[in-house]
Each structure stands twice: as structure tokens, then as C-alpha cells.
């Protein structure tokens, strides 16, 4: 999103999700070092937190894609960052094969090629359609396993598939499209949405406008601090 088009509340929303992500990943590092159990990580408050974080990032990315000068550039940068995260994840034996960054990068490229067609869906139908497809494909991909080992990125896992972060194209592209619809509504009806002119606190908007770079550095920092505590305390 270009600076002059930035919407403070969107950056604030993204910044809130970012702070929660830092907390969630710190707790996950606690699990990696044996300070928490898997059952605690999978407790319903943390599962809800993880869902809120991921869904917020995807919706905000969809909104921003309707305002971006170059979704191709954004998508390629995000995929490059995703490649670094994947390599690091295998180093620490917590593999990420197709996580949220891989998904977001690919979704931005899909939007660059097909976004204008997605926005042709009537505005009253679009949110119902995207939410319905998201739910249907979420249920389908959760229940169906396939023998083909190369379809995991699309949403169809094979028996024994393991990834510590898994956000395949199906169903999450429909959540991204919902964000695109939200961005279209903001662009077309902003004069009737005066709350969008409100300013979120800078401690939310500053990280919210630099999410990718903070995402890249936060886990090495958190993991390093946990390693130091585990080793020397």
C-alpha cells in the first residue's frame, strides 16, 4: 500500500495481529525448549489467537492488494522472504512447507493476474460467496487425504504430511478474496465510512506498516533469547 493511500486503522489492525504473533511464537518457542506442552499450545485460547492472527494478516493483505502499485513486486518479495523462513525452519527441525508467507506471496501474484475478475462479482454476493467457499473448502481439505505428494500447497495433504505452519491456497484464497472485496468497498464508499479517517496509535501503525521485515527477524531473535536462557540459566 502506498504511503499516501495508507489507512491508519488497517495498519493498526495489522500491528495488533503482529504483537499477538510475537506472543504466540514466543510461547511456541517455549514448547520447543520443553517449557510448555503440546497440549498447552493446542489449548483453545491459543488456537483462537493463532486463527485471529492468520486471518487478520490474510484479510489485510487482500485489502492492501486493491490499493497496491505492484502486487507482482509484493508477491515476489513475500515469496523470497518465505523461502528464507522455510530454510530456517528445517534447520531448527520445525519444517514449514507452505506457511502463511508462501500463501500470501502466491495470493498476491494470483490477484495481480485475476483480481480485476474477482472484483466483478456483485458486491452484495461477494462476501457470502467467499465465506461460503472458504468454509466448504476448509472442511473438504481437512477431511481428504491424497496419495499425490505435490498437492499439499493446494490444500490436499498426503498421509504423514507435517508442516508447523500450513496455509494452502484452498481454502485461504477465498479469505484473501474477501479482503479484496473489503478493499473495494473501502475505495468505493470511503466517504460513507468516516471511521476510516481515525488515526490508530503509532505503536500499532509503525509495526503494522513494516510487518514483513519484523516477521523475518522476530523468530531468530525470540528463539535466540530462549536458547540463551535454556543454555545459561
mmCIF file with all atom_site columns, C-alpha atoms in Angstrom:
data_model
loop_
_atom_site.group_PDB
_atom_site.id
_atom_site.type_symbol
_atom_site.label_atom_id
_atom_site.label_alt_id
_atom_site.label_comp_id
_atom_site.label_asym_id
_atom_site.label_entity_id
_atom_site.label_seq_id
_atom_site.pdbx_PDB_ins_code
_atom_site.Cartn_x
_atom_site.Cartn_y
_atom_site.Cartn_z
_atom_site.occupancy
_atom_site.B_iso_or_equiv
_atom_site.pdbx_formal_charge
_atom_site.auth_seq_id
_atom_site.auth_comp_id
_atom_site.auth_asym_id
_atom_site.auth_atom_id
_atom_site.pdbx_PDB_model_num
ATOM 1   C CA . UNK A 1 1   ? 0.000   0.000   0.000   1.00 0.00 ? 1   UNK A CA 1
ATOM 2   C CA . UNK A 1 2   ? 1.487   3.352   -0.968  1.00 0.00 ? 2   UNK A CA 1
ATOM 3   C CA . UNK A 1 3   ? 2.178   5.839   1.804   1.00 0.00 ? 3   UNK A CA 1
ATOM 4   C CA . UNK A 1 4   ? -0.412  8.383   0.663   1.00 0.00 ? 4   UNK A CA 1
ATOM 5   C CA . UNK A 1 5   ? -3.068  5.680   0.478   1.00 0.00 ? 5   UNK A CA 1
ATOM 6   C CA . UNK A 1 6   ? -2.270  4.087   3.831   1.00 0.00 ? 6   UNK A CA 1
ATOM 7   C CA . UNK A 1 7   ? -5.222  3.734   6.164   1.00 0.00 ? 7   UNK A CA 1
ATOM 8   C CA . UNK A 1 8   ? -4.166  4.089   9.774   1.00 0.00 ? 8   UNK A CA 1
ATOM 9   C CA . UNK A 1 9   ? -6.778  1.693   11.132  1.00 0.00 ? 9   UNK A CA 1
ATOM 10  C CA . UNK A 1 10  ? -5.696  -1.052  8.716   1.00 0.00 ? 10  UNK A CA 1
ATOM 11  C CA . UNK A 1 11  ? -2.083  -0.644  9.815   1.00 0.00 ? 11  UNK A CA 1
ATOM 12  C CA . UNK A 1 12  ? -3.297  -0.653  13.421  1.00 0.00 ? 12  UNK A CA 1
ATOM 13  C CA . UNK A 1 13  ? -5.244  -3.869  12.832  1.00 0.00 ? 13  UNK A CA 1
ATOM 14  C CA . UNK A 1 14  ? -2.180  -5.466  11.262  1.00 0.00 ? 14  UNK A CA 1
ATOM 15  C CA . UNK A 1 15  ? 0.005   -4.175  14.095  1.00 0.00 ? 15  UNK A CA 1
ATOM 16  C CA . UNK A 1 16  ? -2.314  -5.723  16.699  1.00 0.00 ? 16  UNK A CA 1
ATOM 17  C CA . UNK A 1 17  ? -2.066  -9.076  14.906  1.00 0.00 ? 17  UNK A CA 1
ATOM 18  C CA . UNK A 1 18  ? 1.705   -8.678  14.785  1.00 0.00 ? 18  UNK A CA 1
ATOM 19  C CA . UNK A 1 19  ? 2.032   -8.190  18.544  1.00 0.00 ? 19  UNK A CA 1
ATOM 20  C CA . UNK A 1 20  ? -0.153  -11.229 19.143  1.00 0.00 ? 20  UNK A CA 1
ATOM 21  C CA . UNK A 1 21  ? 2.011   -13.191 16.699  1.00 0.00 ? 21  UNK A CA 1
ATOM 22  C CA . UNK A 1 22  ? 5.124   -12.279 18.687  1.00 0.00 ? 22  UNK A CA 1
ATOM 23  C CA . UNK A 1 23  ? 3.463   -13.595 21.836  1.00 0.00 ? 23  UNK A CA 1
ATOM 24  C CA . UNK A 1 24  ? 2.227   -16.770 20.127  1.00 0.00 ? 24  UNK A CA 1
ATOM 25  C CA . UNK A 1 25  ? 5.624   -17.557 18.605  1.00 0.00 ? 25  UNK A CA 1
ATOM 26  C CA . UNK A 1 26  ? 7.347   -16.897 21.933  1.00 0.00 ? 26  UNK A CA 1
ATOM 27  C CA . UNK A 1 27  ? 5.036   -19.446 23.546  1.00 0.00 ? 27  UNK A CA 1
ATOM 28  C CA . UNK A 1 28  ? 5.736   -21.866 20.702  1.00 0.00 ? 28  UNK A CA 1
ATOM 29  C CA . UNK A 1 29  ? 9.456   -21.440 21.350  1.00 0.00 ? 29  UNK A CA 1
ATOM 30  C CA . UNK A 1 30  ? 8.726   -22.291 24.979  1.00 0.00 ? 30  UNK A CA 1
ATOM 31  C CA . UNK A 1 31  ? 7.266   -25.562 23.689  1.00 0.00 ? 31  UNK A CA 1
ATOM 32  C CA . UNK A 1 32  ? 10.351  -26.177 21.518  1.00 0.00 ? 32  UNK A CA 1
ATOM 33  C CA . UNK A 1 33  ? 12.566  -25.844 24.613  1.00 0.00 ? 33  UNK A CA 1
ATOM 34  C CA . UNK A 1 34  ? 10.330  -28.036 26.754  1.00 0.00 ? 34  UNK A CA 1
ATOM 35  C CA . UNK A 1 35  ? 8.818   -25.281 28.881  1.00 0.00 ? 35  UNK A CA 1
ATOM 36  C CA . UNK A 1 36  ? 5.283   -25.879 27.593  1.00 0.00 ? 36  UNK A CA 1
ATOM 37  C CA . UNK A 1 37  ? 3.463   -28.995 26.429  1.00 0.00 ? 37  UNK A CA 1
ATOM 38  C CA . UNK A 1 38  ? 1.857   -29.567 23.030  1.00 0.00 ? 38  UNK A CA 1
ATOM 39  C CA . UNK A 1 39  ? -1.491  -29.763 24.800  1.00 0.00 ? 39  UNK A CA 1
ATOM 40  C CA . UNK A 1 40  ? -0.983  -26.238 26.141  1.00 0.00 ? 40  UNK A CA 1
ATOM 41  C CA . UNK A 1 41  ? -0.032  -24.931 22.685  1.00 0.00 ? 41  UNK A CA 1
ATOM 42  C CA . UNK A 1 42  ? -3.189  -26.531 21.263  1.00 0.00 ? 42  UNK A CA 1
ATOM 43  C CA . UNK A 1 43  ? -5.439  -25.157 24.019  1.00 0.00 ? 43  UNK A CA 1
ATOM 44  C CA . UNK A 1 44  ? -8.463  -23.297 22.692  1.00 0.00 ? 44  UNK A CA 1
ATOM 45  C CA . UNK A 1 45  ? -7.312  -19.771 23.687  1.00 0.00 ? 45  UNK A CA 1
ATOM 46  C CA . UNK A 1 46  ? -4.050  -20.193 21.755  1.00 0.00 ? 46  UNK A CA 1
ATOM 47  C CA . UNK A 1 47  ? -5.786  -21.857 18.806  1.00 0.00 ? 47  UNK A CA 1
ATOM 48  C CA . UNK A 1 48  ? -8.211  -18.906 18.629  1.00 0.00 ? 48  UNK A CA 1
ATOM 49  C CA . UNK A 1 49  ? -5.290  -16.495 18.897  1.00 0.00 ? 49  UNK A CA 1
ATOM 50  C CA . UNK A 1 50  ? -3.463  -18.249 16.049  1.00 0.00 ? 50  UNK A CA 1
ATOM 51  C CA . UNK A 1 51  ? -6.593  -18.150 13.866  1.00 0.00 ? 51  UNK A CA 1
ATOM 52  C CA . UNK A 1 52  ? -7.160  -14.453 14.596  1.00 0.00 ? 52  UNK A CA 1
ATOM 53  C CA . UNK A 1 53  ? -3.546  -13.623 13.732  1.00 0.00 ? 53  UNK A CA 1
ATOM 54  C CA . UNK A 1 54  ? -3.525  -15.549 10.455  1.00 0.00 ? 54  UNK A CA 1
ATOM 55  C CA . UNK A 1 55  ? -6.973  -14.419 9.315   1.00 0.00 ? 55  UNK A CA 1
ATOM 56  C CA . UNK A 1 56  ? -6.093  -10.802 10.108  1.00 0.00 ? 56  UNK A CA 1
ATOM 57  C CA . UNK A 1 57  ? -2.900  -10.949 8.039   1.00 0.00 ? 57  UNK A CA 1
ATOM 58  C CA . UNK A 1 58  ? -4.730  -12.557 5.106   1.00 0.00 ? 58  UNK A CA 1
ATOM 59  C CA . UNK A 1 59  ? -7.641  -10.095 5.159   1.00 0.00 ? 59  UNK A CA 1
ATOM 60  C CA . UNK A 1 60  ? -5.307  -7.093  5.498   1.00 0.00 ? 60  UNK A CA 1
ATOM 61  C CA . UNK A 1 61  ? -3.187  -8.384  2.608   1.00 0.00 ? 61  UNK A CA 1
ATOM 62  C CA . UNK A 1 62  ? -6.313  -8.727  0.481   1.00 0.00 ? 62  UNK A CA 1
ATOM 63  C CA . UNK A 1 63  ? -7.373  -5.181  1.333   1.00 0.00 ? 63  UNK A CA 1
ATOM 64  C CA . UNK A 1 64  ? -3.908  -3.842  0.553   1.00 0.00 ? 64  UNK A CA 1
ATOM 65  C CA . UNK A 1 65  ? -3.810  -5.671  -2.778  1.00 0.00 ? 65  UNK A CA 1
ATOM 66  C CA . UNK A 1 66  ? -6.622  -3.453  -4.082  1.00 0.00 ? 66  UNK A CA 1
ATOM 67  C CA . UNK A 1 67  ? -4.514  -0.376  -3.301  1.00 0.00 ? 67  UNK A CA 1
ATOM 68  C CA . UNK A 1 68  ? -1.004  -1.583  -4.162  1.00 0.00 ? 68  UNK A CA 1
ATOM 69  C CA . UNK A 1 69  ? 1.034   -0.126  -7.015  1.00 0.00 ? 69  UNK A CA 1
ATOM 70  C CA . UNK A 1 70  ? 2.558   -3.543  -7.788  1.00 0.00 ? 70  UNK A CA 1
ATOM 71  C CA . UNK A 1 71  ? 1.182   -6.803  -6.450  1.00 0.00 ? 71  UNK A CA 1
ATOM 72  C CA . UNK A 1 72  ? 3.750   -8.663  -8.543  1.00 0.00 ? 72  UNK A CA 1
ATOM 73  C CA . UNK A 1 73  ? 6.618   -6.959  -6.688  1.00 0.00 ? 73  UNK A CA 1
ATOM 74  C CA . UNK A 1 74  ? 4.925   -7.511  -3.320  1.00 0.00 ? 74  UNK A CA 1
ATOM 75  C CA . UNK A 1 75  ? 4.261   -11.138 -4.138  1.00 0.00 ? 75  UNK A CA 1
ATOM 76  C CA . UNK A 1 76  ? 7.823   -11.879 -5.254  1.00 0.00 ? 76  UNK A CA 1
ATOM 77  C CA . UNK A 1 77  ? 9.283   -10.146 -2.184  1.00 0.00 ? 77  UNK A CA 1
ATOM 78  C CA . UNK A 1 78  ? 6.991   -12.138 0.093   1.00 0.00 ? 78  UNK A CA 1
ATOM 79  C CA . UNK A 1 79  ? 7.884   -15.427 -1.617  1.00 0.00 ? 79  UNK A CA 1
ATOM 80  C CA . UNK A 1 80  ? 11.594  -14.623 -1.251  1.00 0.00 ? 80  UNK A CA 1
ATOM 81  C CA . UNK A 1 81  ? 11.054  -13.990 2.461   1.00 0.00 ? 81  UNK A CA 1
ATOM 82  C CA . UNK A 1 82  ? 9.054   -17.231 2.688   1.00 0.00 ? 82  UNK A CA 1
ATOM 83  C CA . UNK A 1 83  ? 11.971  -19.175 1.192   1.00 0.00 ? 83  UNK A CA 1
ATOM 84  C CA . UNK A 1 84  ? 14.276  -17.856 3.940   1.00 0.00 ? 84  UNK A CA 1
ATOM 85  C CA . UNK A 1 85  ? 11.762  -18.830 6.633   1.00 0.00 ? 85  UNK A CA 1
ATOM 86  C CA . UNK A 1 86  ? 11.388  -22.327 5.170   1.00 0.00 ? 86  UNK A CA 1
ATOM 87  C CA . UNK A 1 87  ? 15.151  -22.919 5.137   1.00 0.00 ? 87  UNK A CA 1
ATOM 88  C CA . UNK A 1 88  ? 15.456  -21.708 8.731   1.00 0.00 ? 88  UNK A CA 1
ATOM 89  C CA . UNK A 1 89  ? 12.506  -23.891 9.807   1.00 0.00 ? 89  UNK A CA 1
ATOM 90  C CA . UNK A 1 90  ? 14.234  -27.041 8.599   1.00 0.00 ? 90  UNK A CA 1
ATOM 91  C CA . UNK A 1 91  ? 17.434  -26.018 10.401  1.00 0.00 ? 91  UNK A CA 1
ATOM 92  C CA . UNK A 1 92  ? 15.585  -25.954 13.750  1.00 0.00 ? 92  UNK A CA 1
ATOM 93  C CA . UNK A 1 93  ? 13.650  -29.140 12.897  1.00 0.00 ? 93  UNK A CA 1
ATOM 94  C CA . UNK A 1 94  ? 10.261  -27.382 12.717  1.00 0.00 ? 94  UNK A CA 1
ATOM 95  C CA . UNK A 1 95  ? 9.595   -27.590 8.969   1.00 0.00 ? 95  UNK A CA 1
ATOM 96  C CA . UNK A 1 96  ? 7.336   -25.082 7.248   1.00 0.00 ? 96  UNK A CA 1
ATOM 97  C CA . UNK A 1 97  ? 6.489   -26.347 3.774   1.00 0.00 ? 97  UNK A CA 1
ATOM 98  C CA . UNK A 1 98  ? 3.710   -23.943 2.798   1.00 0.00 ? 98  UNK A CA 1
ATOM 99  C CA . UNK A 1 99  ? 3.064   -21.431 5.526   1.00 0.00 ? 99  UNK A CA 1
ATOM 100 C CA . UNK A 1 100 ? 1.352   -18.065 5.629   1.00 0.00 ? 100 UNK A CA 1
ATOM 101 C CA . UNK A 1 101 ? 4.156   -16.233 3.817   1.00 0.00 ? 101 UNK A CA 1
ATOM 102 C CA . UNK A 1 102 ? 4.175   -18.721 0.934   1.00 0.00 ? 102 UNK A CA 1
ATOM 103 C CA . UNK A 1 103 ? 0.425   -18.386 0.695   1.00 0.00 ? 103 UNK A CA 1
ATOM 104 C CA . UNK A 1 104 ? 0.413   -14.586 0.830   1.00 0.00 ? 104 UNK A CA 1
ATOM 105 C CA . UNK A 1 105 ? 3.119   -14.304 -1.830  1.00 0.00 ? 105 UNK A CA 1
ATOM 106 C CA . UNK A 1 106 ? 1.255   -16.616 -4.187  1.00 0.00 ? 106 UNK A CA 1
ATOM 107 C CA . UNK A 1 107 ? -2.099  -14.951 -3.423  1.00 0.00 ? 107 UNK A CA 1
ATOM 108 C CA . UNK A 1 108 ? -0.655  -11.544 -4.350  1.00 0.00 ? 108 UNK A CA 1
ATOM 109 C CA . UNK A 1 109 ? 0.520   -12.930 -7.680  1.00 0.00 ? 109 UNK A CA 1
ATOM 110 C CA . UNK A 1 110 ? -2.874  -14.530 -8.277  1.00 0.00 ? 110 UNK A CA 1
ATOM 111 C CA . UNK A 1 111 ? -4.500  -11.186 -7.508  1.00 0.00 ? 111 UNK A CA 1
ATOM 112 C CA . UNK A 1 112 ? -2.159  -9.408  -9.913  1.00 0.00 ? 112 UNK A CA 1
ATOM 113 C CA . UNK A 1 113 ? -3.446  -11.635 -12.706 1.00 0.00 ? 113 UNK A CA 1
ATOM 114 C CA . UNK A 1 114 ? -7.043  -12.280 -11.685 1.00 0.00 ? 114 UNK A CA 1
ATOM 115 C CA . UNK A 1 115 ? -8.013  -9.558  -9.207  1.00 0.00 ? 115 UNK A CA 1
ATOM 116 C CA . UNK A 1 116 ? -9.940  -7.499  -11.754 1.00 0.00 ? 116 UNK A CA 1
ATOM 117 C CA . UNK A 1 117 ? -12.099 -10.547 -12.489 1.00 0.00 ? 117 UNK A CA 1
ATOM 118 C CA . UNK A 1 118 ? -12.608 -11.317 -8.802  1.00 0.00 ? 118 UNK A CA 1
ATOM 119 C CA . UNK A 1 119 ? -13.899 -7.778  -8.295  1.00 0.00 ? 119 UNK A CA 1
ATOM 120 C CA . UNK A 1 120 ? -16.539 -8.310  -10.984 1.00 0.00 ? 120 UNK A CA 1
ATOM 121 C CA . UNK A 1 121 ? -18.532 -10.484 -8.552  1.00 0.00 ? 121 UNK A CA 1
ATOM 122 C CA . UNK A 1 122 ? -21.520 -8.342  -7.450  1.00 0.00 ? 122 UNK A CA 1
ATOM 123 C CA . UNK A 1 123 ? -20.634 -6.578  -4.226  1.00 0.00 ? 123 UNK A CA 1
ATOM 124 C CA . UNK A 1 124 ? -23.625 -7.941  -2.290  1.00 0.00 ? 124 UNK A CA 1
ATOM 125 C CA . UNK A 1 125 ? -22.945 -11.506 -3.413  1.00 0.00 ? 125 UNK A CA 1
ATOM 126 C CA . UNK A 1 126 ? -19.162 -11.440 -2.974  1.00 0.00 ? 126 UNK A CA 1
ATOM 127 C CA . UNK A 1 127 ? -18.857 -11.707 0.848   1.00 0.00 ? 127 UNK A CA 1
ATOM 128 C CA . UNK A 1 128 ? -21.426 -14.512 1.022   1.00 0.00 ? 128 UNK A CA 1
ATOM 129 C CA . UNK A 1 129 ? -19.738 -16.386 -1.835  1.00 0.00 ? 129 UNK A CA 1
ATOM 130 C CA . UNK A 1 130 ? -16.177 -16.074 -0.496  1.00 0.00 ? 130 UNK A CA 1
ATOM 131 C CA . UNK A 1 131 ? -17.153 -17.027 3.071   1.00 0.00 ? 131 UNK A CA 1
ATOM 132 C CA . UNK A 1 132 ? -19.195 -19.997 1.831   1.00 0.00 ? 132 UNK A CA 1
ATOM 133 C CA . UNK A 1 133 ? -16.358 -21.257 -0.375  1.00 0.00 ? 133 UNK A CA 1
ATOM 134 C CA . UNK A 1 134 ? -13.878 -20.763 2.455   1.00 0.00 ? 134 UNK A CA 1
ATOM 135 C CA . UNK A 1 135 ? -15.969 -22.893 4.810   1.00 0.00 ? 135 UNK A CA 1
ATOM 136 C CA . UNK A 1 136 ? -16.671 -25.607 2.224   1.00 0.00 ? 136 UNK A CA 1
ATOM 137 C CA . UNK A 1 137 ? -13.057 -25.999 1.160   1.00 0.00 ? 137 UNK A CA 1
ATOM 138 C CA . UNK A 1 138 ? -11.831 -25.767 4.760   1.00 0.00 ? 138 UNK A CA 1
ATOM 139 C CA . UNK A 1 139 ? -13.974 -28.783 5.624   1.00 0.00 ? 139 UNK A CA 1
ATOM 140 C CA . UNK A 1 140 ? -13.014 -30.615 2.421   1.00 0.00 ? 140 UNK A CA 1
ATOM 141 C CA . UNK A 1 141 ? -9.260  -30.166 2.722   1.00 0.00 ? 141 UNK A CA 1
ATOM 142 C CA . UNK A 1 142 ? -9.344  -31.061 6.437   1.00 0.00 ? 142 UNK A CA 1
ATOM 143 C CA . UNK A 1 143 ? -11.031 -34.390 5.674   1.00 0.00 ? 143 UNK A CA 1
ATOM 144 C CA . UNK A 1 144 ? -9.443  -35.511 2.408   1.00 0.00 ? 144 UNK A CA 1
ATOM 145 C CA . UNK A 1 145 ? -6.002  -37.087 2.131   1.00 0.00 ? 145 UNK A CA 1
ATOM 146 C CA . UNK A 1 146 ? -4.451  -37.890 -1.245  1.00 0.00 ? 146 UNK A CA 1
ATOM 147 C CA . UNK A 1 147 ? -1.551  -40.025 -2.424  1.00 0.00 ? 147 UNK A CA 1
ATOM 148 C CA . UNK A 1 148 ? -0.073  -37.276 -4.616  1.00 0.00 ? 148 UNK A CA 1
ATOM 149 C CA . UNK A 1 149 ? 2.659   -35.663 -2.525  1.00 0.00 ? 149 UNK A CA 1
ATOM 150 C CA . UNK A 1 150 ? 2.830   -32.435 -4.579  1.00 0.00 ? 150 UNK A CA 1
ATOM 151 C CA . UNK A 1 151 ? -0.708  -31.173 -3.869  1.00 0.00 ? 151 UNK A CA 1
ATOM 152 C CA . UNK A 1 152 ? -0.047  -30.027 -0.289  1.00 0.00 ? 152 UNK A CA 1
ATOM 153 C CA . UNK A 1 153 ? 0.371   -26.387 -1.397  1.00 0.00 ? 153 UNK A CA 1
ATOM 154 C CA . UNK A 1 154 ? -3.083  -26.507 -2.970  1.00 0.00 ? 154 UNK A CA 1
ATOM 155 C CA . UNK A 1 155 ? -4.654  -27.859 0.230   1.00 0.00 ? 155 UNK A CA 1
ATOM 156 C CA . UNK A 1 156 ? -4.657  -31.628 -0.224  1.00 0.00 ? 156 UNK A CA 1
ATOM 157 C CA . UNK A 1 157 ? -2.267  -33.278 2.198   1.00 0.00 ? 157 UNK A CA 1
ATOM 158 C CA . UNK A 1 158 ? -0.779  -36.749 1.923   1.00 0.00 ? 158 UNK A CA 1
ATOM 159 C CA . UNK A 1 159 ? -0.583  -39.255 4.814   1.00 0.00 ? 159 UNK A CA 1
ATOM 160 C CA . UNK A 1 160 ? 2.269   -38.296 7.147   1.00 0.00 ? 160 UNK A CA 1
ATOM 161 C CA . UNK A 1 161 ? 2.449   -34.690 5.937   1.00 0.00 ? 161 UNK A CA 1
ATOM 162 C CA . UNK A 1 162 ? 3.996   -32.413 8.575   1.00 0.00 ? 162 UNK A CA 1
ATOM 163 C CA . UNK A 1 163 ? 4.266   -28.639 8.477   1.00 0.00 ? 163 UNK A CA 1
ATOM 164 C CA . UNK A 1 164 ? 4.376   -26.375 11.522  1.00 0.00 ? 164 UNK A CA 1
ATOM 165 C CA . UNK A 1 165 ? 2.650   -23.639 9.521   1.00 0.00 ? 165 UNK A CA 1
ATOM 166 C CA . UNK A 1 166 ? 0.140   -24.672 6.851   1.00 0.00 ? 166 UNK A CA 1
ATOM 167 C CA . UNK A 1 167 ? -1.898  -22.172 4.822   1.00 0.00 ? 167 UNK A CA 1
ATOM 168 C CA . UNK A 1 168 ? -2.605  -23.698 1.418   1.00 0.00 ? 168 UNK A CA 1
ATOM 169 C CA . UNK A 1 169 ? -4.301  -21.978 -1.500  1.00 0.00 ? 169 UNK A CA 1
ATOM 170 C CA . UNK A 1 170 ? -7.539  -23.798 -0.704  1.00 0.00 ? 170 UNK A CA 1
ATOM 171 C CA . UNK A 1 171 ? -9.372  -22.591 1.312   1.00 0.00 ? 171 UNK A CA 1
ATOM 172 C CA . UNK A 1 172 ? -7.407  -19.444 2.187   1.00 0.00 ? 172 UNK A CA 1
ATOM 173 C CA . UNK A 1 173 ? -7.541  -17.809 -1.251  1.00 0.00 ? 173 UNK A CA 1
ATOM 174 C CA . UNK A 1 174 ? -11.228 -17.153 -0.589  1.00 0.00 ? 174 UNK A CA 1
ATOM 175 C CA . UNK A 1 175 ? -10.356 -15.320 2.630   1.00 0.00 ? 175 UNK A CA 1
ATOM 176 C CA . UNK A 1 176 ? -7.885  -13.251 0.594   1.00 0.00 ? 176 UNK A CA 1
ATOM 177 C CA . UNK A 1 177 ? -10.648 -12.537 -1.950  1.00 0.00 ? 177 UNK A CA 1
ATOM 178 C CA . UNK A 1 178 ? -12.881 -11.429 0.937   1.00 0.00 ? 178 UNK A CA 1
ATOM 179 C CA . UNK A 1 179 ? -10.153 -8.962  1.886   1.00 0.00 ? 179 UNK A CA 1
ATOM 180 C CA . UNK A 1 180 ? -10.114 -7.784  -1.726  1.00 0.00 ? 180 UNK A CA 1
ATOM 181 C CA . UNK A 1 181 ? -13.852 -7.180  -1.520  1.00 0.00 ? 181 UNK A CA 1
ATOM 182 C CA . UNK A 1 182 ? -13.307 -5.194  1.690   1.00 0.00 ? 182 UNK A CA 1
ATOM 183 C CA . UNK A 1 183 ? -10.667 -3.107  -0.092  1.00 0.00 ? 183 UNK A CA 1
ATOM 184 C CA . UNK A 1 184 ? -13.071 -2.472  -2.965  1.00 0.00 ? 184 UNK A CA 1
ATOM 185 C CA . UNK A 1 185 ? -15.773 -1.346  -0.532  1.00 0.00 ? 185 UNK A CA 1
ATOM 186 C CA . UNK A 1 186 ? -13.320 0.999   1.167   1.00 0.00 ? 186 UNK A CA 1
ATOM 187 C CA . UNK A 1 187 ? -12.294 2.504   -2.166  1.00 0.00 ? 187 UNK A CA 1
ATOM 188 C CA . UNK A 1 188 ? -15.848 2.963   -3.429  1.00 0.00 ? 188 UNK A CA 1
ATOM 189 C CA . UNK A 1 189 ? -17.587 4.016   -0.211  1.00 0.00 ? 189 UNK A CA 1
ATOM 190 C CA . UNK A 1 190 ? -14.856 5.660   1.836   1.00 0.00 ? 190 UNK A CA 1
ATOM 191 C CA . UNK A 1 191 ? -16.808 8.913   2.030   1.00 0.00 ? 191 UNK A CA 1
ATOM 192 C CA . UNK A 1 192 ? -19.540 6.984   3.866   1.00 0.00 ? 192 UNK A CA 1
ATOM 193 C CA . UNK A 1 193 ? -17.074 5.334   6.239   1.00 0.00 ? 193 UNK A CA 1
ATOM 194 C CA . UNK A 1 194 ? -15.765 8.287   8.286   1.00 0.00 ? 194 UNK A CA 1
ATOM 195 C CA . UNK A 1 195 ? -14.318 5.990   10.978  1.00 0.00 ? 195 UNK A CA 1
ATOM 196 C CA . UNK A 1 196 ? -11.590 5.050   8.471   1.00 0.00 ? 196 UNK A CA 1
ATOM 197 C CA . UNK A 1 197 ? -10.182 8.558   8.847   1.00 0.00 ? 197 UNK A CA 1
ATOM 198 C CA . UNK A 1 198 ? -9.441  7.973   12.519  1.00 0.00 ? 198 UNK A CA 1
ATOM 199 C CA . UNK A 1 199 ? -5.794  7.534   13.478  1.00 0.00 ? 199 UNK A CA 1
ATOM 200 C CA . UNK A 1 200 ? -4.589  4.432   15.302  1.00 0.00 ? 200 UNK A CA 1
ATOM 201 C CA . UNK A 1 201 ? -1.761  4.761   17.865  1.00 0.00 ? 201 UNK A CA 1
ATOM 202 C CA . UNK A 1 202 ? 1.706   4.897   16.341  1.00 0.00 ? 202 UNK A CA 1
ATOM 203 C CA . UNK A 1 203 ? 2.865   1.932   18.443  1.00 0.00 ? 203 UNK A CA 1
ATOM 204 C CA . UNK A 1 204 ? 0.354   -0.090  16.387  1.00 0.00 ? 204 UNK A CA 1
ATOM 205 C CA . UNK A 1 205 ? 0.706   1.551   12.983  1.00 0.00 ? 205 UNK A CA 1
ATOM 206 C CA . UNK A 1 206 ? 4.513   1.630   12.880  1.00 0.00 ? 206 UNK A CA 1
ATOM 207 C CA . UNK A 1 207 ? 4.975   -2.157  13.122  1.00 0.00 ? 207 UNK A CA 1
ATOM 208 C CA . UNK A 1 208 ? 1.776   -2.652  11.127  1.00 0.00 ? 208 UNK A CA 1
ATOM 209 C CA . UNK A 1 209 ? 3.342   -0.910  8.139   1.00 0.00 ? 209 UNK A CA 1
ATOM 210 C CA . UNK A 1 210 ? 6.560   -2.964  8.404   1.00 0.00 ? 210 UNK A CA 1
ATOM 211 C CA . UNK A 1 211 ? 5.087   -6.407  9.005   1.00 0.00 ? 211 UNK A CA 1
ATOM 212 C CA . UNK A 1 212 ? 7.198   -8.409  6.556   1.00 0.00 ? 212 UNK A CA 1
ATOM 213 C CA . UNK A 1 213 ? 10.542  -7.230  7.907   1.00 0.00 ? 213 UNK A CA 1
ATOM 214 C CA . UNK A 1 214 ? 9.506   -7.734  11.517  1.00 0.00 ? 214 UNK A CA 1
ATOM 215 C CA . UNK A 1 215 ? 8.199   -11.184 10.594  1.00 0.00 ? 215 UNK A CA 1
ATOM 216 C CA . UNK A 1 216 ? 11.605  -12.079 9.161   1.00 0.00 ? 216 UNK A CA 1
ATOM 217 C CA . UNK A 1 217 ? 13.660  -11.058 12.178  1.00 0.00 ? 217 UNK A CA 1
ATOM 218 C CA . UNK A 1 218 ? 11.358  -11.784 15.114  1.00 0.00 ? 218 UNK A CA 1
ATOM 219 C CA . UNK A 1 219 ? 11.725  -15.554 15.300  1.00 0.00 ? 219 UNK A CA 1
ATOM 220 C CA . UNK A 1 220 ? 15.550  -15.651 15.208  1.00 0.00 ? 220 UNK A CA 1
ATOM 221 C CA . UNK A 1 221 ? 15.531  -13.052 17.994  1.00 0.00 ? 221 UNK A CA 1
ATOM 222 C CA . UNK A 1 222 ? 12.931  -14.872 20.115  1.00 0.00 ? 222 UNK A CA 1
ATOM 223 C CA . UNK A 1 223 ? 14.488  -18.283 19.507  1.00 0.00 ? 223 UNK A CA 1
ATOM 224 C CA . UNK A 1 224 ? 17.944  -16.894 20.294  1.00 0.00 ? 224 UNK A CA 1
ATOM 225 C CA . UNK A 1 225 ? 16.760  -15.406 23.577  1.00 0.00 ? 225 UNK A CA 1
ATOM 226 C CA . UNK A 1 226 ? 15.137  -18.716 24.535  1.00 0.00 ? 226 UNK A CA 1
ATOM 227 C CA . UNK A 1 227 ? 18.331  -20.580 23.634  1.00 0.00 ? 227 UNK A CA 1
ATOM 228 C CA . UNK A 1 228 ? 20.383  -18.242 25.810  1.00 0.00 ? 228 UNK A CA 1
ATOM 229 C CA . UNK A 1 229 ? 18.003  -18.742 28.723  1.00 0.00 ? 229 UNK A CA 1
ATOM 230 C CA . UNK A 1 230 ? 17.972  -22.520 28.212  1.00 0.00 ? 230 UNK A CA 1
ATOM 231 C CA . UNK A 1 231 ? 21.767  -22.683 27.975  1.00 0.00 ? 231 UNK A CA 1
ATOM 232 C CA . UNK A 1 232 ? 22.904  -20.314 30.707  1.00 0.00 ? 232 UNK A CA 1
ATOM 233 C CA . UNK A 1 233 ? 20.093  -20.082 33.261  1.00 0.00 ? 233 UNK A CA 1
#
